[in-house]
mmCIF file of C-alpha atoms in Angstrom:
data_model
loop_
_atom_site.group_PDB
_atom_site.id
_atom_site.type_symbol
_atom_site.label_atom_id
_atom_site.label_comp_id
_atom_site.label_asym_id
_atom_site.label_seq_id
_atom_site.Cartn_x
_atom_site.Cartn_y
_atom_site.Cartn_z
ATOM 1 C CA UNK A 18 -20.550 10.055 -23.669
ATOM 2 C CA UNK A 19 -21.854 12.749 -21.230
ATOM 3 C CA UNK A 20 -19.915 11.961 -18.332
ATOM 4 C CA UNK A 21 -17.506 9.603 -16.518
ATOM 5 C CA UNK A 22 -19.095 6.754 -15.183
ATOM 6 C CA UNK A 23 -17.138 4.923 -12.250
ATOM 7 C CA UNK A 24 -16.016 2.223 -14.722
ATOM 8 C CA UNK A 25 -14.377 4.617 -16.930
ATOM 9 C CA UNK A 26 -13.033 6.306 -14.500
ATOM 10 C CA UNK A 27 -11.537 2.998 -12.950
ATOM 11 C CA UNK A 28 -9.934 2.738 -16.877
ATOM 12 C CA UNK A 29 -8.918 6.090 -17.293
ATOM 13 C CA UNK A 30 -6.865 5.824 -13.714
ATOM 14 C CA UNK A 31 -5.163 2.814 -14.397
ATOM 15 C CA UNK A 32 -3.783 4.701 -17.223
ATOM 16 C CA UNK A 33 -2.862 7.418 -15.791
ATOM 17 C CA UNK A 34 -0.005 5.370 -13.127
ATOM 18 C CA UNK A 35 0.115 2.030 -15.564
ATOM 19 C CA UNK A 36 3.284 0.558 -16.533
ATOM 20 C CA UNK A 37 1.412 -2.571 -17.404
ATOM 21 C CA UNK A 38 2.992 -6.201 -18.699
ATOM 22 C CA UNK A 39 4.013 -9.520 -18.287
ATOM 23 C CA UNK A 40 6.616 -10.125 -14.925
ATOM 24 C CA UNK A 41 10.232 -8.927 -16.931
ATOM 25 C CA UNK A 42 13.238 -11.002 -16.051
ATOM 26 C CA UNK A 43 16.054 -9.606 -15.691
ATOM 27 C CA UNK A 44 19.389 -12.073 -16.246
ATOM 28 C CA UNK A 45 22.648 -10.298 -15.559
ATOM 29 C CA UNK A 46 21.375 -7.282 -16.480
ATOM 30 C CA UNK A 47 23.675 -4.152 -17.848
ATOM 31 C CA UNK A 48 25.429 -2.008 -15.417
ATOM 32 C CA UNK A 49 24.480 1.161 -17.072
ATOM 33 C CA UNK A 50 20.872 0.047 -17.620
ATOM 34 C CA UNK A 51 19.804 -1.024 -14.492
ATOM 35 C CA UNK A 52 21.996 2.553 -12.840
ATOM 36 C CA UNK A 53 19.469 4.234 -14.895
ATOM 37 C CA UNK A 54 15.860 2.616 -13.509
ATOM 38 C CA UNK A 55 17.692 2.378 -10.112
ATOM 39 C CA UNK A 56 17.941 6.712 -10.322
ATOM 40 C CA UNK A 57 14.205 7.021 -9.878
ATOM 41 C CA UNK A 58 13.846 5.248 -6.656
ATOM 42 C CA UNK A 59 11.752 7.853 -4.416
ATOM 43 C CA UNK A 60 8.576 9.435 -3.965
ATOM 44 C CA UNK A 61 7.260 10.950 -7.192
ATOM 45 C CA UNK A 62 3.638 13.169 -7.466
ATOM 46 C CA UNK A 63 1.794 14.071 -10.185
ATOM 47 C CA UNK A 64 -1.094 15.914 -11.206
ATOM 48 C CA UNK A 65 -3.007 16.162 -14.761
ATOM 49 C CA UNK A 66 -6.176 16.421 -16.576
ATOM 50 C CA UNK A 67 -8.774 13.665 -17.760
ATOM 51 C CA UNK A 68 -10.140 14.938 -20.906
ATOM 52 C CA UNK A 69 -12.995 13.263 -22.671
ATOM 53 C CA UNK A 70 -16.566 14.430 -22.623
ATOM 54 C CA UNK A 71 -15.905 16.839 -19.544
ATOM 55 C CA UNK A 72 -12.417 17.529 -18.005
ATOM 56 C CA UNK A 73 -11.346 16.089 -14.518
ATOM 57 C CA UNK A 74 -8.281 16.650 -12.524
ATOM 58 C CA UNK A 75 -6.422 13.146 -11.124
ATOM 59 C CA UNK A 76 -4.152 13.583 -8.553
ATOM 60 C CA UNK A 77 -1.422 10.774 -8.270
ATOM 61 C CA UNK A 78 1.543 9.671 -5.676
ATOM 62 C CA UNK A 79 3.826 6.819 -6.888
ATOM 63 C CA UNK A 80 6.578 5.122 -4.884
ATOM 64 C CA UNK A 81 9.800 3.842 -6.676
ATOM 65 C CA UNK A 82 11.746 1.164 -4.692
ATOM 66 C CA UNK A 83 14.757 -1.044 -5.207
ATOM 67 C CA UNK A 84 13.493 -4.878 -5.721
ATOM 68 C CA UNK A 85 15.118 -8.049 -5.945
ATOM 69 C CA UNK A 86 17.563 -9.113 -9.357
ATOM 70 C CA UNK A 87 18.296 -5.614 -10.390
ATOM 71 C CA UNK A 88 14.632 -4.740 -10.440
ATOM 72 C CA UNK A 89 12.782 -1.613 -9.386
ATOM 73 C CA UNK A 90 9.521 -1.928 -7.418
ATOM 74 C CA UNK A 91 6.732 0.936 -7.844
ATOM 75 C CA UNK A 92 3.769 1.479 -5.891
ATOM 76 C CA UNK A 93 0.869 4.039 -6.937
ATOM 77 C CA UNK A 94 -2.456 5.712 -6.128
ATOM 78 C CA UNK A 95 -4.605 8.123 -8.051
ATOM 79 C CA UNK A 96 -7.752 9.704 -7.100
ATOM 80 C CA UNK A 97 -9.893 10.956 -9.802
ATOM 81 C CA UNK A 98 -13.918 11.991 -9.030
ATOM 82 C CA UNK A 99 -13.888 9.916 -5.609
ATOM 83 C CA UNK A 100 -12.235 7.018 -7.615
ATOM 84 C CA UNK A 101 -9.295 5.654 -6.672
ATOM 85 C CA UNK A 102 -6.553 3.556 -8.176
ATOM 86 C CA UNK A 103 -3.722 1.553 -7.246
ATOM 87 C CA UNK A 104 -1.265 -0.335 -8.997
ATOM 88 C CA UNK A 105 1.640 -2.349 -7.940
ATOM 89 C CA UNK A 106 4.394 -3.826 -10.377
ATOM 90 C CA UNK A 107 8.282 -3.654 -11.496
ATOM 91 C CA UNK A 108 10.819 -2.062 -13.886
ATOM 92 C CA UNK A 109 13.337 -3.971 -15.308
ATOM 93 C CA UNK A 110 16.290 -4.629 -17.990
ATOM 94 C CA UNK A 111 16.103 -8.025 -19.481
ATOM 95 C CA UNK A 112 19.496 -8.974 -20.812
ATOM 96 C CA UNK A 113 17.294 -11.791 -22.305
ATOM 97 C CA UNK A 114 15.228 -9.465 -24.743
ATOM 98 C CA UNK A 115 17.542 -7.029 -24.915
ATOM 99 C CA UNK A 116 15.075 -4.737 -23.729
ATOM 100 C CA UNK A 117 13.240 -2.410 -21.164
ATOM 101 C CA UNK A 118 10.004 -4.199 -19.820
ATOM 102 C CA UNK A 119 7.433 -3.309 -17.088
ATOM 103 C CA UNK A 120 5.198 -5.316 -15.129
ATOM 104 C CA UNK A 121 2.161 -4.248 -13.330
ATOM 105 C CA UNK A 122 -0.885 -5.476 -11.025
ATOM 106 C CA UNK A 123 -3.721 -3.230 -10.679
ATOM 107 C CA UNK A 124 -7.229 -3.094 -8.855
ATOM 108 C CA UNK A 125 -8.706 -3.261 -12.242
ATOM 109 C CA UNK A 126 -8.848 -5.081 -15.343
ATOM 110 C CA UNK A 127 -6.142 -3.001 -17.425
ATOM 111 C CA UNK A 128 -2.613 -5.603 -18.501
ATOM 112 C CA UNK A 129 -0.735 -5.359 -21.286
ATOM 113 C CA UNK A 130 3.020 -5.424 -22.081
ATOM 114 C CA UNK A 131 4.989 -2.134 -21.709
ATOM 115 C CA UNK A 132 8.354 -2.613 -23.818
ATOM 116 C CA UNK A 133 10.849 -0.067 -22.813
ATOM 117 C CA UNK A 134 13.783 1.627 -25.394
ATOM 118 C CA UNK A 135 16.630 3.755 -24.190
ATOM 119 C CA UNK A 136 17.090 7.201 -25.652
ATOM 120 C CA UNK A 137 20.295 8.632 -24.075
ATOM 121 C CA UNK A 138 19.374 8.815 -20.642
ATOM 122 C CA UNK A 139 15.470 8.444 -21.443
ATOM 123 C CA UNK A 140 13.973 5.171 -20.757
ATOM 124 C CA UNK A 141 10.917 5.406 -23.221
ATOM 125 C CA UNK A 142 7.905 2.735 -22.377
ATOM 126 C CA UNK A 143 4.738 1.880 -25.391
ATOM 127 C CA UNK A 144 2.134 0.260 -24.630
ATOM 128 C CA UNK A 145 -0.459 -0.713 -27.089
ATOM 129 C CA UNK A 146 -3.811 -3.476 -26.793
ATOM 130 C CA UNK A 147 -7.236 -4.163 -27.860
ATOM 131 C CA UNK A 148 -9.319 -5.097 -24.209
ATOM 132 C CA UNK A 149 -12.332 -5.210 -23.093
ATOM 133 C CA UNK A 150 -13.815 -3.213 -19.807
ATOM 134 C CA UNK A 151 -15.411 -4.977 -17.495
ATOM 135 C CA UNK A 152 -18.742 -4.145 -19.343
ATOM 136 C CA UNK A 153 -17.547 -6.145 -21.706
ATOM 137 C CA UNK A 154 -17.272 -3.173 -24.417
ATOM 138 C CA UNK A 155 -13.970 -3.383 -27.004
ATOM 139 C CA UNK A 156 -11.257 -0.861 -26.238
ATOM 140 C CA UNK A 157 -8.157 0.086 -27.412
ATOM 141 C CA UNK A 158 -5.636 1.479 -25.077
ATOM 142 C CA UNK A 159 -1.999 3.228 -26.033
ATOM 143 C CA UNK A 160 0.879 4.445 -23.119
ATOM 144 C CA UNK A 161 3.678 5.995 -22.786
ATOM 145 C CA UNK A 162 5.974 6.281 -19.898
ATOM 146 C CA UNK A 163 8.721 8.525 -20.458
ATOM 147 C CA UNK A 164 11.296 8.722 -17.490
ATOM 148 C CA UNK A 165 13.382 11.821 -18.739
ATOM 149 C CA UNK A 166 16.252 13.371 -16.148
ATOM 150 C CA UNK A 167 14.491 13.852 -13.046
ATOM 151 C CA UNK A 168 10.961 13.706 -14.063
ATOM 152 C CA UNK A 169 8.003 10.911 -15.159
ATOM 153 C CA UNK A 170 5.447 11.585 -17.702
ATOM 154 C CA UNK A 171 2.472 9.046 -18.579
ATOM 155 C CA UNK A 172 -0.014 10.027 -21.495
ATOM 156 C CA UNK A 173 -2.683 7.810 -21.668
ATOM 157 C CA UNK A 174 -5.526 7.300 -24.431
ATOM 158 C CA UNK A 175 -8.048 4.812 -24.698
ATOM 159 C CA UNK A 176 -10.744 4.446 -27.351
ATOM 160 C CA UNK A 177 -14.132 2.730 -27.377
ATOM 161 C CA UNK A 178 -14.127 1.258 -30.098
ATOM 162 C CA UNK A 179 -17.706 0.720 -30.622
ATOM 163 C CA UNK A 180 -18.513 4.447 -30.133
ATOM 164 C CA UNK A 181 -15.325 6.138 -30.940
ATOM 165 C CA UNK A 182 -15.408 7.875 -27.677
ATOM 166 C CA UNK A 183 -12.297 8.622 -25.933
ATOM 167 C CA UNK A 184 -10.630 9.708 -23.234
ATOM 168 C CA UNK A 185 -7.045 11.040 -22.780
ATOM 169 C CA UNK A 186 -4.145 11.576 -20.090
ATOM 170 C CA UNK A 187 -1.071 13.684 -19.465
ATOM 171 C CA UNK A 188 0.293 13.583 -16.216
ATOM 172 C CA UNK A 189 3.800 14.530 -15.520
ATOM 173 C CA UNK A 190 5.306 13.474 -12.252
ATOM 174 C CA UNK A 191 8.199 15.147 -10.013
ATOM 175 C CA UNK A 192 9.885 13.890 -6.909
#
């Protein structure tokens, strides 16, 4: 891979912001749980390196707000090599799956399921899938989403499966 075509870039982005899943549902949620998503409501920036066949900068903004049945909303954008990405979705504690989950919509083809487990006051979010691009070539993709004390950190990795080419993430975020 020489370079990053707009397509991979496109991937690499939604990585970068993507707290990707299924809509969570969150029935009478804990007290203590939702506190804890709730504390990250603001505007958060970030800024971190693409690495793969060269090394890029992205530069990200993402908006946490309060949302309906204990849920938090987020907004984001990064820009990446005159690519940009934006993502829409939710946070959640479902009381149903005893379980952190995270929703997202994006202006490309990345979805998945991003399952959420409580460390202390760390909400830790995995996210693991086989995909496709919209070339059509096999990938597999792996998140994390830590929110730690007053800071957000997303690593990102995706592999092409066919080639074994990759390309990699770390972004932290601050308010």
């Amino acid at each position: 891979m020489k370079s990053f075509g707009p397509r991979l870039r496109r991937i690499a982005l939604a990585g970068l912001v993507a707290i990707a899943g299924s809509a969570a549902t969150p029935a009478l949620a804990g007290k203590a749980d939702v506190e804890l998503l709730k504390s990250y409501v603001g505007d958060w920036k970030g800024r971190g390196q693409l690495v793969g066949a060269e090394k890029e900068t992205g530069v990200c903004k993402l908006a946490l707000t309060p949302g309906n049945q204990d849920k938090v909303n987020y907004s984001g954008r990064c820009a990446l090599a005159g690519t940009t990405l934006s993502v829409n979705g939710s946070l959640a504690f479902s009381d149903v799956n005893k379980r952190y989950e995270a929703a997202m919509t994006s202006n490309v083809s990345f979805s998945g399921l991003a399952v959420g487990k409580r460390q202390g006051d760390t909400v830790v979010f995995d996210l693991k899938e086989r995909n496709k691009d919209e070339a059509g070539n096999d990938l597999t993709v792996t998140a994390r989403i830590v929110l730690a004390a007053d800071k957000i950190n997303v690593g990102f990795h995706v592999v092409f499966n066919a080639t074994g080419d990759s390309l990699r993430a770390e972004v932290p975020f601050s308010k």
